[in-house]
Structures are given as C-alpha cells and as structure tokens.
C-alpha cells in the first residue's frame, strides 16, 4: 500500500468540522419504530442547521448514506433534502456499510480541498425497525411471473406451484454474501485465531457501557445528542435507550454464546445491538468557518480506507487502514491523545488491537510498519457501539463527533478513529483540535 505524508488542506485552508450532532440512538422496534431512515436523517439535519443558524441557501451540498435500503426511496440524501424543503440543495448518497458516514465525511472533505465547496453537511442514517422482511426466493419468483402472466388461468397455475413453506417470510440476516457467514460467525473465527477469550470480550463490553453511562451522567454528551420529538404527540426523547446505566461485570458472564453455541464466546452482551438513529456533521473550509465567525470543533488531519479478503479476518480492516492514516498524518500512536474504535463486537476490537501490534501481520498486509500497542486507557473513553448501539450509516458520524467533543473538553489534541465494515473494509480518520 503506497502511502505518503499528506496535508489535507486546500487553498481555503484545512477541512474544519464545525459541529457534530446525532439523534438519541434506540434499540430496534422501540422509540423509532414508526419512523424511517428519511425521518431520522431529516430530523438531525434540520436541528444541525437550526443550531448553527443556517438556511437552505447556505448549504452547498448534502452527502448522506444508509445501509438498510428503503426500496422505494434509495436516494436517501436527496430525499432528506426534499423532506426539509431544501429543493435547491445539491445532494447525493453514499454507502460503505458500517463505515458509511466515514465515507460521506471523506467525500465532503475532498470537495472542500478541491475547492468545489466551502460549506456542506455529511452524515448517515439507518432504521433497522423499518427493514423489509424478505420473501422466500420461490415466492418472489412466482410473484414476478404472475405480474407478467396474460390471463387469470396462467396466474392461478403459477400460484398453485407454491408450497406452504414458500409463503413464510424469511428472517432478516446480516450475512456476508460472498462467504455466506454472519459477522458474528466471522468474529467467532477471528477470536479463536487471535486467542481472544471470553473474559476479555466481556471486560471490553462492560467498559463500553460503564464509560458511556459515565459520559451521560457527567453531561459529556449533552451537546452532541439532540432532543428528538416523537410522533404523534411530540414526546421529547433525549437519552439513548441501550446504555446500561448500572453495568455489572458479573452479568456478562451469564450470557450464552449466540453464533457458536458449543465452543463460542460471542454473546448478545459483548456485541452491538440492532439500532435506529442518525448523525450529521457540518463541514467547512477553514477560511469559510473563520469568515462566518464559527469556532470549529476540530479538523480532519488525514483518512484512509482499506480492504482485505472477507474469507478470514473479516473485521480486521482497521488494521490495514489505521497505519495508512497515521502515516499520511505523519503521526504514531504515541502522538495520539485518544483512540476511538467502532465496536461491532468486543471480540473484533480485541483482535484489531492485537493486529495493530503485530508487525509481521501489518507488513504482510500493507507493507507498512505496525503502529504498535494501543494504550487501553485512551481507548473508547466515552463508550462505544456496544453501549450506544450501531445504526450502521450513522456510527461514523457519532464516533467523529464524540472524538472531537472529548478532545476539545481535554484542551485539544489528536485522535484516531476507526471502523470495520462488511466485505473486509476498514476505515480510519485522524482528527485534531486546538
């Protein structure tokens, strides 16, 4: 992987993240069960604009993504713009699975560096509550043919071919198409390969919830999380409903493995749950932010995306992306104030930490030196996806906002953010505050 040190800046200066905001995150089929991804995305974009005193005419571009597609409205970015009456705002959609809003942010950053835009919104949204229940392949095929049948007799003949089992809806499954495994099954393979035990995974899960609970209790998330008003009576919602406010370590040990019931260690407690939510970031060129009088949360120092075969180590993409992002930023792990790693599974986090410290592994995959051991005391200090949940398209925006707010709270510094994603993809972004 050829990498050179680079400065992510253009004629108008660095890429500034002026503000970051998300909705409260909610477990599937709870608070947002009657809202879809467009509703959630429009909600957070509208609030982000309102609190920064921006109008439609101020927004040059909206780049948004989702992972759980809405079949009748896949063009999520434009649908959000239209839902808000932003008819003249250029908008386009991006999807990169769990790294979607890392990608939308990178796209806007590139446009700012190139001088194509000075002010834009990036983000992501997902509703697992509104995911369509798939039909069996047999029923889908017959219904397709019925729609083209020329007579009622032909339609009845086609329908008569169906068996009772063909009429049953299929359970939704987050499965890697190329390898036929769920991410949980792939994680079970990874933890066995990398020697990650059940106790370490449960320790990480307990820490995620404990750190998130403390962050809420101390008011660290108050500015980052908007108040949502739920229909039909505009009921206010401010809190995430997944964080265990009084997490007890002993409780995790009682849970049974989900994906490998015989010798497995991945449980519901040390995995991120299915979640609804949206997040958005306001980006500007450094020059534009200064001219308008905004004080940015921070700046994007560098980013990188990488890919590996999904056949093994499916969720180890960050081990490939992080060394490239750090090299481009001219930094090492010792230069960092904080590290925030998306927690698809506690086992995935533990494997990635081992991978980042394994020089032979990193060099064989990237040609770069391994970053080294991550100081656990600076890792996910305000909790991660296991605690907050994981609305696939929105998680990157949450992580970036959370990192910048915490760096600012500490008086500035440098942070590394990462995410694994389907297909063996990894994302990494280095952020800085002053």
Short mmCIF file of C-alpha atoms in Angstrom, two decimals:
data_model
loop_
_atom_site.label_atom_id
_atom_site.label_comp_id
_atom_site.label_asym_id
_atom_site.label_seq_id
_atom_site.Cartn_x
_atom_site.Cartn_y
_atom_site.Cartn_z
CA UNK A 1 0.00 0.00 0.00
CA UNK A 2 1.89 3.11 -1.22
CA UNK A 3 1.42 5.88 1.34
CA UNK A 4 2.97 9.32 1.59
CA UNK A 5 2.64 12.03 4.18
CA UNK A 6 -0.02 14.47 3.10
CA UNK A 7 -1.69 17.61 4.32
CA UNK A 8 -5.44 17.54 3.96
CA UNK A 9 -5.86 21.18 3.02
CA UNK A 10 -6.58 23.32 0.00
CA UNK A 11 -6.36 26.97 -0.95
CA UNK A 12 -9.03 27.76 1.63
CA UNK A 13 -7.11 26.01 4.40
CA UNK A 14 -7.85 22.86 6.36
CA UNK A 15 -11.09 20.89 6.44
CA UNK A 16 -12.96 22.06 9.52
CA UNK A 17 -15.65 20.09 11.30
CA UNK A 18 -17.65 22.94 12.77
CA UNK A 19 -20.30 20.89 14.54
CA UNK A 20 -21.48 17.32 15.02
CA UNK A 21 -24.88 16.09 16.16
CA UNK A 22 -26.83 12.89 16.40
CA UNK A 23 -30.25 11.71 17.44
CA UNK A 24 -30.57 9.60 20.54
CA UNK A 25 -29.96 6.01 19.47
CA UNK A 26 -32.73 3.48 20.09
CA UNK A 27 -32.94 -0.27 20.09
CA UNK A 28 -34.78 -1.78 17.13
CA UNK A 29 -38.59 -1.67 17.41
CA UNK A 30 -38.65 0.81 20.30
CA UNK A 31 -38.76 4.63 20.18
CA UNK A 32 -38.37 4.99 16.41
CA UNK A 33 -40.47 2.03 15.31
CA UNK A 34 -42.84 4.35 13.41
CA UNK A 35 -40.08 6.45 11.79
CA UNK A 36 -37.95 5.53 8.79
CA UNK A 37 -34.39 6.46 7.89
CA UNK A 38 -35.51 9.57 5.98
CA UNK A 39 -37.41 10.83 9.03
CA UNK A 40 -34.37 10.31 11.27
CA UNK A 41 -31.95 11.87 8.80
CA UNK A 42 -34.17 14.91 8.23
CA UNK A 43 -34.56 15.31 11.98
CA UNK A 44 -30.83 15.58 12.65
CA UNK A 45 -30.02 17.74 9.61
CA UNK A 46 -32.77 20.19 10.49
CA UNK A 47 -31.54 20.50 14.07
CA UNK A 48 -27.90 20.85 12.98
CA UNK A 49 -28.84 23.71 10.66
CA UNK A 50 -31.06 25.40 13.24
CA UNK A 51 -28.49 25.48 15.99
CA UNK A 52 -25.88 26.89 13.61
CA UNK A 53 -28.28 29.50 12.16
CA UNK A 54 -28.04 28.13 8.64
CA UNK A 55 -30.62 28.38 5.90
CA UNK A 56 -31.14 26.35 2.75
CA UNK A 57 -29.20 28.92 0.72
CA UNK A 58 -26.15 28.41 2.95
CA UNK A 59 -25.83 24.66 2.30
CA UNK A 60 -23.85 23.95 -0.83
CA UNK A 61 -24.02 20.18 -0.60
CA UNK A 62 -25.59 17.37 1.42
CA UNK A 63 -23.85 13.98 1.33
CA UNK A 64 -25.66 11.26 3.25
CA UNK A 65 -25.81 7.50 3.34
CA UNK A 66 -27.62 4.49 4.74
CA UNK A 67 -27.05 0.75 4.77
CA UNK A 68 -30.52 -0.74 5.23
CA UNK A 69 -32.02 0.47 1.97
CA UNK A 70 -35.56 1.77 1.60
CA UNK A 71 -36.60 0.09 -1.69
CA UNK A 72 -38.95 2.89 -2.73
CA UNK A 73 -36.55 5.68 -1.72
CA UNK A 74 -32.91 4.58 -2.06
CA UNK A 75 -31.67 8.12 -2.84
CA UNK A 76 -31.51 8.99 0.86
CA UNK A 77 -29.58 12.27 0.65
CA UNK A 78 -31.92 13.90 -1.83
CA UNK A 79 -34.98 12.56 0.00
CA UNK A 80 -33.75 14.20 3.21
CA UNK A 81 -33.18 17.47 1.38
CA UNK A 82 -36.65 17.36 -0.15
CA UNK A 83 -38.27 16.41 3.17
CA UNK A 84 -36.82 19.62 4.61
CA UNK A 85 -37.87 21.78 1.67
CA UNK A 86 -34.24 22.13 0.55
CA UNK A 87 -35.18 21.78 -3.10
CA UNK A 88 -32.17 23.66 -4.45
CA UNK A 89 -29.52 21.87 -2.39
CA UNK A 90 -27.24 19.51 -4.28
CA UNK A 91 -27.37 16.11 -2.59
CA UNK A 92 -26.04 12.65 -3.26
CA UNK A 93 -25.90 9.34 -1.45
CA UNK A 94 -23.03 7.04 -0.50
CA UNK A 95 -22.99 3.65 1.16
CA UNK A 96 -19.99 1.86 2.65
CA UNK A 97 -21.77 -0.42 5.12
CA UNK A 98 -20.73 0.34 8.71
CA UNK A 99 -18.21 2.95 7.50
CA UNK A 100 -20.82 4.90 5.54
CA UNK A 101 -20.60 8.22 7.37
CA UNK A 102 -16.81 8.00 7.43
CA UNK A 103 -17.12 7.92 3.65
CA UNK A 104 -19.65 10.75 3.38
CA UNK A 105 -17.34 12.86 5.56
CA UNK A 106 -14.34 11.99 3.41
CA UNK A 107 -16.26 12.88 0.26
CA UNK A 108 -17.14 16.31 1.59
CA UNK A 109 -13.55 16.79 2.79
CA UNK A 110 -12.24 16.03 -0.69
CA UNK A 111 -14.67 18.51 -2.23
CA UNK A 112 -13.52 21.20 0.20
CA UNK A 113 -9.84 20.52 -0.51
CA UNK A 114 -10.52 20.64 -4.25
CA UNK A 115 -12.27 23.98 -3.84
CA UNK A 116 -15.63 22.69 -5.11
CA UNK A 117 -17.45 23.57 -1.92
CA UNK A 118 -16.92 25.62 1.22
CA UNK A 119 -19.84 24.52 3.38
CA UNK A 120 -21.60 21.15 3.40
CA UNK A 121 -23.28 18.57 5.61
CA UNK A 122 -22.25 14.91 5.74
CA UNK A 123 -23.79 12.08 7.69
CA UNK A 124 -25.72 8.86 7.77
CA UNK A 125 -28.91 7.28 8.98
CA UNK A 126 -30.45 3.85 9.38
CA UNK A 127 -33.65 2.30 10.62
CA UNK A 128 -33.50 -1.41 11.34
CA UNK A 129 -37.06 -1.17 12.62
CA UNK A 130 -38.29 -0.41 9.11
CA UNK A 131 -36.24 -3.06 7.32
CA UNK A 132 -38.38 -5.00 4.86
CA UNK A 133 -38.99 -8.62 5.78
CA UNK A 134 -37.72 -10.60 2.77
CA UNK A 135 -39.87 -13.11 0.92
CA UNK A 136 -38.64 -16.56 0.02
CA UNK A 137 -36.90 -16.78 -3.35
CA UNK A 138 -39.63 -19.16 -4.54
CA UNK A 139 -42.45 -16.74 -3.67
CA UNK A 140 -40.56 -13.79 -5.15
CA UNK A 141 -40.04 -15.63 -8.43
CA UNK A 142 -43.69 -16.67 -8.71
CA UNK A 143 -44.99 -13.19 -7.90
CA UNK A 144 -42.68 -11.79 -10.56
CA UNK A 145 -44.02 -14.21 -13.16
CA UNK A 146 -47.63 -13.62 -12.06
CA UNK A 147 -47.24 -9.91 -12.79
CA UNK A 148 -46.41 -10.75 -16.42
CA UNK A 149 -49.00 -13.53 -16.86
CA UNK A 150 -51.51 -12.86 -19.64
CA UNK A 151 -54.57 -14.50 -18.11
CA UNK A 152 -56.13 -15.37 -14.79
CA UNK A 153 -55.72 -19.04 -15.65
CA UNK A 154 -51.98 -18.56 -16.05
CA UNK A 155 -51.79 -16.67 -12.75
CA UNK A 156 -53.64 -19.41 -10.88
CA UNK A 157 -51.39 -22.05 -12.42
CA UNK A 158 -48.29 -20.22 -11.25
CA UNK A 159 -49.61 -19.65 -7.74
CA UNK A 160 -50.58 -23.31 -7.42
CA UNK A 161 -46.90 -24.25 -7.67
CA UNK A 162 -46.20 -22.68 -4.29
CA UNK A 163 -45.81 -24.81 -1.20
CA UNK A 164 -46.86 -23.70 2.29
CA UNK A 165 -43.23 -23.16 3.34
CA UNK A 166 -42.71 -20.82 0.39
CA UNK A 167 -45.22 -18.39 1.91
CA UNK A 168 -43.28 -17.96 5.15
CA UNK A 169 -41.31 -14.69 5.45
CA UNK A 170 -37.56 -15.04 5.74
CA UNK A 171 -35.80 -13.90 8.90
CA UNK A 172 -33.58 -10.87 8.17
CA UNK A 173 -29.90 -11.81 8.36
CA UNK A 174 -26.75 -9.67 8.27
CA UNK A 175 -24.80 -12.15 6.19
CA UNK A 176 -21.73 -11.64 4.05
CA UNK A 177 -22.95 -12.54 0.57
CA UNK A 178 -19.50 -13.58 -0.65
CA UNK A 179 -18.75 -16.02 2.17
CA UNK A 180 -22.21 -16.92 3.49
CA UNK A 181 -21.39 -16.08 7.10
CA UNK A 182 -22.85 -13.60 9.52
CA UNK A 183 -20.45 -11.11 11.07
CA UNK A 184 -20.92 -12.86 14.40
CA UNK A 185 -19.80 -16.15 12.89
CA UNK A 186 -16.78 -14.44 11.34
CA UNK A 187 -15.95 -12.88 14.70
CA UNK A 188 -16.01 -16.32 16.31
CA UNK A 189 -13.39 -17.45 13.79
CA UNK A 190 -11.31 -14.34 14.47
CA UNK A 191 -11.26 -14.65 18.26
CA UNK A 192 -10.19 -18.27 18.03
CA UNK A 193 -7.39 -17.41 15.60
CA UNK A 194 -6.14 -14.43 17.65
CA UNK A 195 -6.51 -16.10 21.05
CA UNK A 196 -9.15 -13.74 22.46
CA UNK A 197 -11.00 -15.29 25.37
CA UNK A 198 -14.49 -14.74 26.71
CA UNK A 199 -13.31 -12.76 29.75
CA UNK A 200 -11.50 -10.17 27.64
CA UNK A 201 -14.56 -9.69 25.45
CA UNK A 202 -16.86 -9.28 28.43
CA UNK A 203 -14.40 -6.86 30.05
CA UNK A 204 -14.49 -4.69 26.92
CA UNK A 205 -18.31 -4.79 26.81
CA UNK A 206 -18.60 -3.85 30.47
CA UNK A 207 -16.13 -1.00 29.96
CA UNK A 208 -18.12 0.28 26.97
CA UNK A 209 -21.34 0.50 28.96
CA UNK A 210 -19.63 1.88 32.07
CA UNK A 211 -17.82 4.60 30.11
CA UNK A 212 -20.98 5.52 28.21
CA UNK A 213 -23.02 5.70 31.42
CA UNK A 214 -20.40 7.97 32.99
CA UNK A 215 -20.32 10.18 29.89
CA UNK A 216 -24.10 10.67 30.11
CA UNK A 217 -24.00 11.24 33.87
CA UNK A 218 -21.27 13.88 33.56
CA UNK A 219 -23.03 15.72 30.74
CA UNK A 220 -20.35 14.99 28.14
CA UNK A 221 -22.94 14.04 25.52
CA UNK A 222 -25.41 16.84 26.10
CA UNK A 223 -24.25 18.96 23.15
CA UNK A 224 -23.71 16.01 20.82
CA UNK A 225 -27.15 14.43 21.20
CA UNK A 226 -30.25 16.37 20.19
CA UNK A 227 -33.68 16.06 21.71
CA UNK A 228 -35.95 14.16 19.35
CA UNK A 229 -39.70 14.80 19.41
CA UNK A 230 -41.61 11.61 18.70
CA UNK A 231 -44.97 11.49 16.95
CA UNK A 232 -47.86 11.64 17.39
CA UNK A 233 -47.68 13.90 20.48
CA UNK A 234 -44.15 15.30 20.04
CA UNK A 235 -42.92 13.36 23.06
CA UNK A 236 -39.35 14.51 23.86
CA UNK A 237 -36.55 11.93 23.77
CA UNK A 238 -33.02 12.87 24.83
CA UNK A 239 -31.45 9.65 26.09
CA UNK A 240 -30.12 6.56 24.32
CA UNK A 241 -32.08 3.53 25.47
CA UNK A 242 -29.34 0.92 25.08
CA UNK A 243 -26.72 2.07 27.58
CA UNK A 244 -26.64 0.01 30.77
CA UNK A 245 -26.52 2.79 33.35
CA UNK A 246 -25.54 0.35 36.11
CA UNK A 247 -23.50 -2.25 34.25
CA UNK A 248 -22.33 -5.16 36.41
CA UNK A 249 -19.45 -7.24 35.13
CA UNK A 250 -20.84 -10.50 36.54
CA UNK A 251 -23.92 -10.27 34.37
CA UNK A 252 -21.98 -10.64 31.12
CA UNK A 253 -20.55 -13.99 32.15
CA UNK A 254 -24.03 -15.48 32.49
CA UNK A 255 -24.96 -14.99 28.85
CA UNK A 256 -24.74 -17.88 26.39
CA UNK A 257 -22.89 -17.71 23.06
CA UNK A 258 -25.09 -16.86 20.09
CA UNK A 259 -23.17 -17.88 16.97
CA UNK A 260 -21.19 -20.90 18.15
CA UNK A 261 -23.24 -22.48 20.90
CA UNK A 262 -20.70 -25.26 21.56
CA UNK A 263 -17.34 -23.53 21.87
CA UNK A 264 -18.16 -19.88 21.17
CA UNK A 265 -17.62 -16.70 23.17
CA UNK A 266 -19.55 -14.04 21.23
CA UNK A 267 -22.77 -13.21 23.10
CA UNK A 268 -25.55 -10.66 22.87
CA UNK A 269 -23.86 -8.81 25.72
CA UNK A 270 -20.50 -8.35 24.00
CA UNK A 271 -21.97 -7.45 20.59
CA UNK A 272 -23.50 -4.24 19.27
CA UNK A 273 -27.32 -4.42 19.04
CA UNK A 274 -29.55 -3.56 16.09
CA UNK A 275 -30.26 0.14 16.37
CA UNK A 276 -32.09 3.09 14.80
CA UNK A 277 -30.58 6.56 14.60
CA UNK A 278 -28.94 9.29 12.53
CA UNK A 279 -25.91 11.56 12.77
CA UNK A 280 -24.65 14.58 10.85
CA UNK A 281 -21.54 16.75 10.63
CA UNK A 282 -21.22 20.36 9.49
CA UNK A 283 -18.02 20.83 7.47
CA UNK A 284 -16.46 23.98 6.11
CA UNK A 285 -13.19 25.14 4.70
CA UNK A 286 -11.05 26.76 7.37
CA UNK A 287 -11.33 30.09 5.56
CA UNK A 288 -15.13 29.90 5.36
CA UNK A 289 -15.50 29.00 9.03
CA UNK A 290 -13.33 31.94 10.02
CA UNK A 291 -15.18 34.34 7.74
CA UNK A 292 -18.54 33.32 9.23
CA UNK A 293 -17.25 33.50 12.79
CA UNK A 294 -17.53 29.80 13.65
CA UNK A 295 -15.17 28.10 16.07
CA UNK A 296 -14.61 24.57 14.67
CA UNK A 297 -14.72 21.51 16.87
CA UNK A 298 -11.60 20.39 15.02
CA UNK A 299 -10.03 19.44 11.71
CA UNK A 300 -9.51 16.32 9.62
CA UNK A 301 -5.78 15.60 9.58
CA UNK A 302 -5.93 12.53 7.33
CA UNK A 303 -8.02 9.49 6.47
CA UNK A 304 -7.64 6.11 4.79
CA UNK A 305 -9.79 3.23 3.63
CA UNK A 306 -8.53 -0.29 3.02
CA UNK A 307 -9.84 -3.71 2.02
CA UNK A 308 -8.94 -7.33 2.57
CA UNK A 309 -10.49 -10.66 1.70
CA UNK A 310 -13.61 -11.34 3.76
CA UNK A 311 -12.84 -15.07 3.88
CA UNK A 312 -10.85 -14.68 7.08
CA UNK A 313 -10.30 -11.78 9.49
CA UNK A 314 -13.40 -10.16 8.01
CA UNK A 315 -13.49 -7.30 10.53
CA UNK A 316 -9.75 -6.56 10.61
CA UNK A 317 -9.94 -3.78 8.02
CA UNK A 318 -8.94 -1.08 10.55
CA UNK A 319 -5.58 -2.83 10.99
CA UNK A 320 -4.91 -2.00 7.34
CA UNK A 321 -6.44 1.48 7.27
CA UNK A 322 -5.04 2.88 10.52
CA UNK A 323 -1.32 2.58 9.60
CA UNK A 324 -2.01 4.40 6.32
CA UNK A 325 -3.98 7.20 8.01
CA UNK A 326 -1.28 7.65 10.64
CA UNK A 327 1.48 7.67 8.02
CA UNK A 328 -0.38 10.28 5.96
CA UNK A 329 -0.74 12.41 9.09
CA UNK A 330 2.94 11.95 9.97
CA UNK A 331 1.99 10.50 13.35
CA UNK A 332 2.47 7.44 15.52
CA UNK A 333 0.33 6.02 18.30
CA UNK A 334 2.44 7.83 20.89
CA UNK A 335 1.34 11.16 19.40
CA UNK A 336 -2.33 10.45 19.99
CA UNK A 337 -4.47 11.76 22.80
CA UNK A 338 -7.36 9.35 22.19
CA UNK A 339 -8.36 6.35 20.08
CA UNK A 340 -11.97 5.55 19.25
CA UNK A 341 -12.63 2.19 17.60
CA UNK A 342 -16.07 1.11 16.42
CA UNK A 343 -17.23 -1.85 18.48
CA UNK A 344 -19.14 -4.18 16.18
CA UNK A 345 -18.17 -6.90 18.66
CA UNK A 346 -15.87 -6.82 21.66
CA UNK A 347 -14.02 -9.72 20.07
CA UNK A 348 -13.47 -7.70 16.90
CA UNK A 349 -11.97 -4.85 18.94
CA UNK A 350 -9.63 -7.21 20.77
CA UNK A 351 -8.49 -8.82 17.52
CA UNK A 352 -7.84 -5.44 15.93
CA UNK A 353 -5.78 -4.34 18.91
CA UNK A 354 -3.65 -7.47 18.54
CA UNK A 355 -3.35 -6.90 14.80
CA UNK A 356 -2.18 -3.29 15.18
CA UNK A 357 0.66 -4.51 17.38
CA UNK A 358 1.68 -7.40 15.11
CA UNK A 359 4.41 -6.09 12.78
CA UNK A 360 4.57 -9.22 10.63
CA UNK A 361 0.81 -9.17 10.10
CA UNK A 362 0.62 -5.46 9.25
CA UNK A 363 3.65 -5.54 6.94
CA UNK A 364 2.33 -8.60 5.11
CA UNK A 365 -0.99 -6.84 4.51
CA UNK A 366 0.10 -3.25 3.88
CA UNK A 367 3.86 -3.01 3.55
CA UNK A 368 3.81 -0.55 6.45
CA UNK A 369 5.15 -0.90 9.97
CA UNK A 370 2.66 -1.85 12.66
CA UNK A 371 1.53 1.13 14.76
CA UNK A 372 2.11 -0.84 17.97
CA UNK A 373 0.22 -1.37 21.23
CA UNK A 374 -2.79 0.87 21.83
CA UNK A 375 -2.90 2.27 25.34
CA UNK A 376 -6.21 0.90 26.65
CA UNK A 377 -6.62 3.91 28.94
CA UNK A 378 -7.21 6.18 25.91
CA UNK A 379 -9.46 3.73 24.03
CA UNK A 380 -13.20 4.46 23.72
CA UNK A 381 -13.14 6.58 26.86
CA UNK A 382 -16.79 7.60 26.47
CA UNK A 383 -18.06 4.19 25.42
CA UNK A 384 -18.64 2.68 22.01
CA UNK A 385 -21.11 0.91 19.76
CA UNK A 386 -21.69 -1.98 22.17
CA UNK A 387 -23.20 0.53 24.60
CA UNK A 388 -24.77 3.09 22.28
CA UNK A 389 -25.85 0.73 19.55
CA UNK A 390 -24.96 0.73 15.89
CA UNK A 391 -27.28 2.35 13.32
CA UNK A 392 -24.97 1.34 10.50
CA UNK A 393 -24.98 4.53 8.45
CA UNK A 394 -24.77 6.85 11.48
CA UNK A 395 -22.00 5.26 13.55
CA UNK A 396 -19.13 7.05 11.80
CA UNK A 397 -20.72 10.45 12.45
CA UNK A 398 -21.21 9.52 16.11
CA UNK A 399 -17.59 8.44 16.50
CA UNK A 400 -16.19 11.55 14.80
CA UNK A 401 -18.37 13.92 16.84
CA UNK A 402 -17.67 12.06 20.06
CA UNK A 403 -13.94 12.18 19.45
CA UNK A 404 -13.84 15.89 18.68
CA UNK A 405 -16.00 16.90 21.63
CA UNK A 406 -13.84 14.88 24.00
CA UNK A 407 -10.58 16.24 22.57
CA UNK A 408 -11.94 19.74 22.95
CA UNK A 409 -13.02 19.01 26.53
CA UNK A 410 -9.46 17.95 27.28
CA UNK A 411 -8.00 21.12 25.83
CA UNK A 412 -7.06 19.81 22.39
CA UNK A 413 -5.05 17.00 20.90
CA UNK A 414 -5.01 14.30 18.26
CA UNK A 415 -7.37 11.37 17.87
CA UNK A 416 -7.55 8.23 15.74
CA UNK A 417 -11.00 6.91 14.80
CA UNK A 418 -11.60 3.59 13.06
CA UNK A 419 -14.39 1.32 11.85
CA UNK A 420 -14.63 -2.13 10.36
CA UNK A 421 -17.25 -2.79 7.70
CA UNK A 422 -18.78 -5.54 5.61
CA UNK A 423 -16.75 -7.02 2.79
CA UNK A 424 -13.44 -6.76 4.66
CA UNK A 425 -13.41 -2.94 4.54
CA UNK A 426 -11.63 -0.76 7.08
CA UNK A 427 -11.81 3.00 7.69
CA UNK A 428 -9.54 5.27 9.72
CA UNK A 429 -9.55 9.03 10.24
CA UNK A 430 -7.14 11.20 12.20
CA UNK A 431 -8.71 14.27 13.81
CA UNK A 432 -7.11 17.25 15.55
CA UNK A 433 -8.32 20.04 17.80
CA UNK A 434 -6.57 23.13 19.05
#
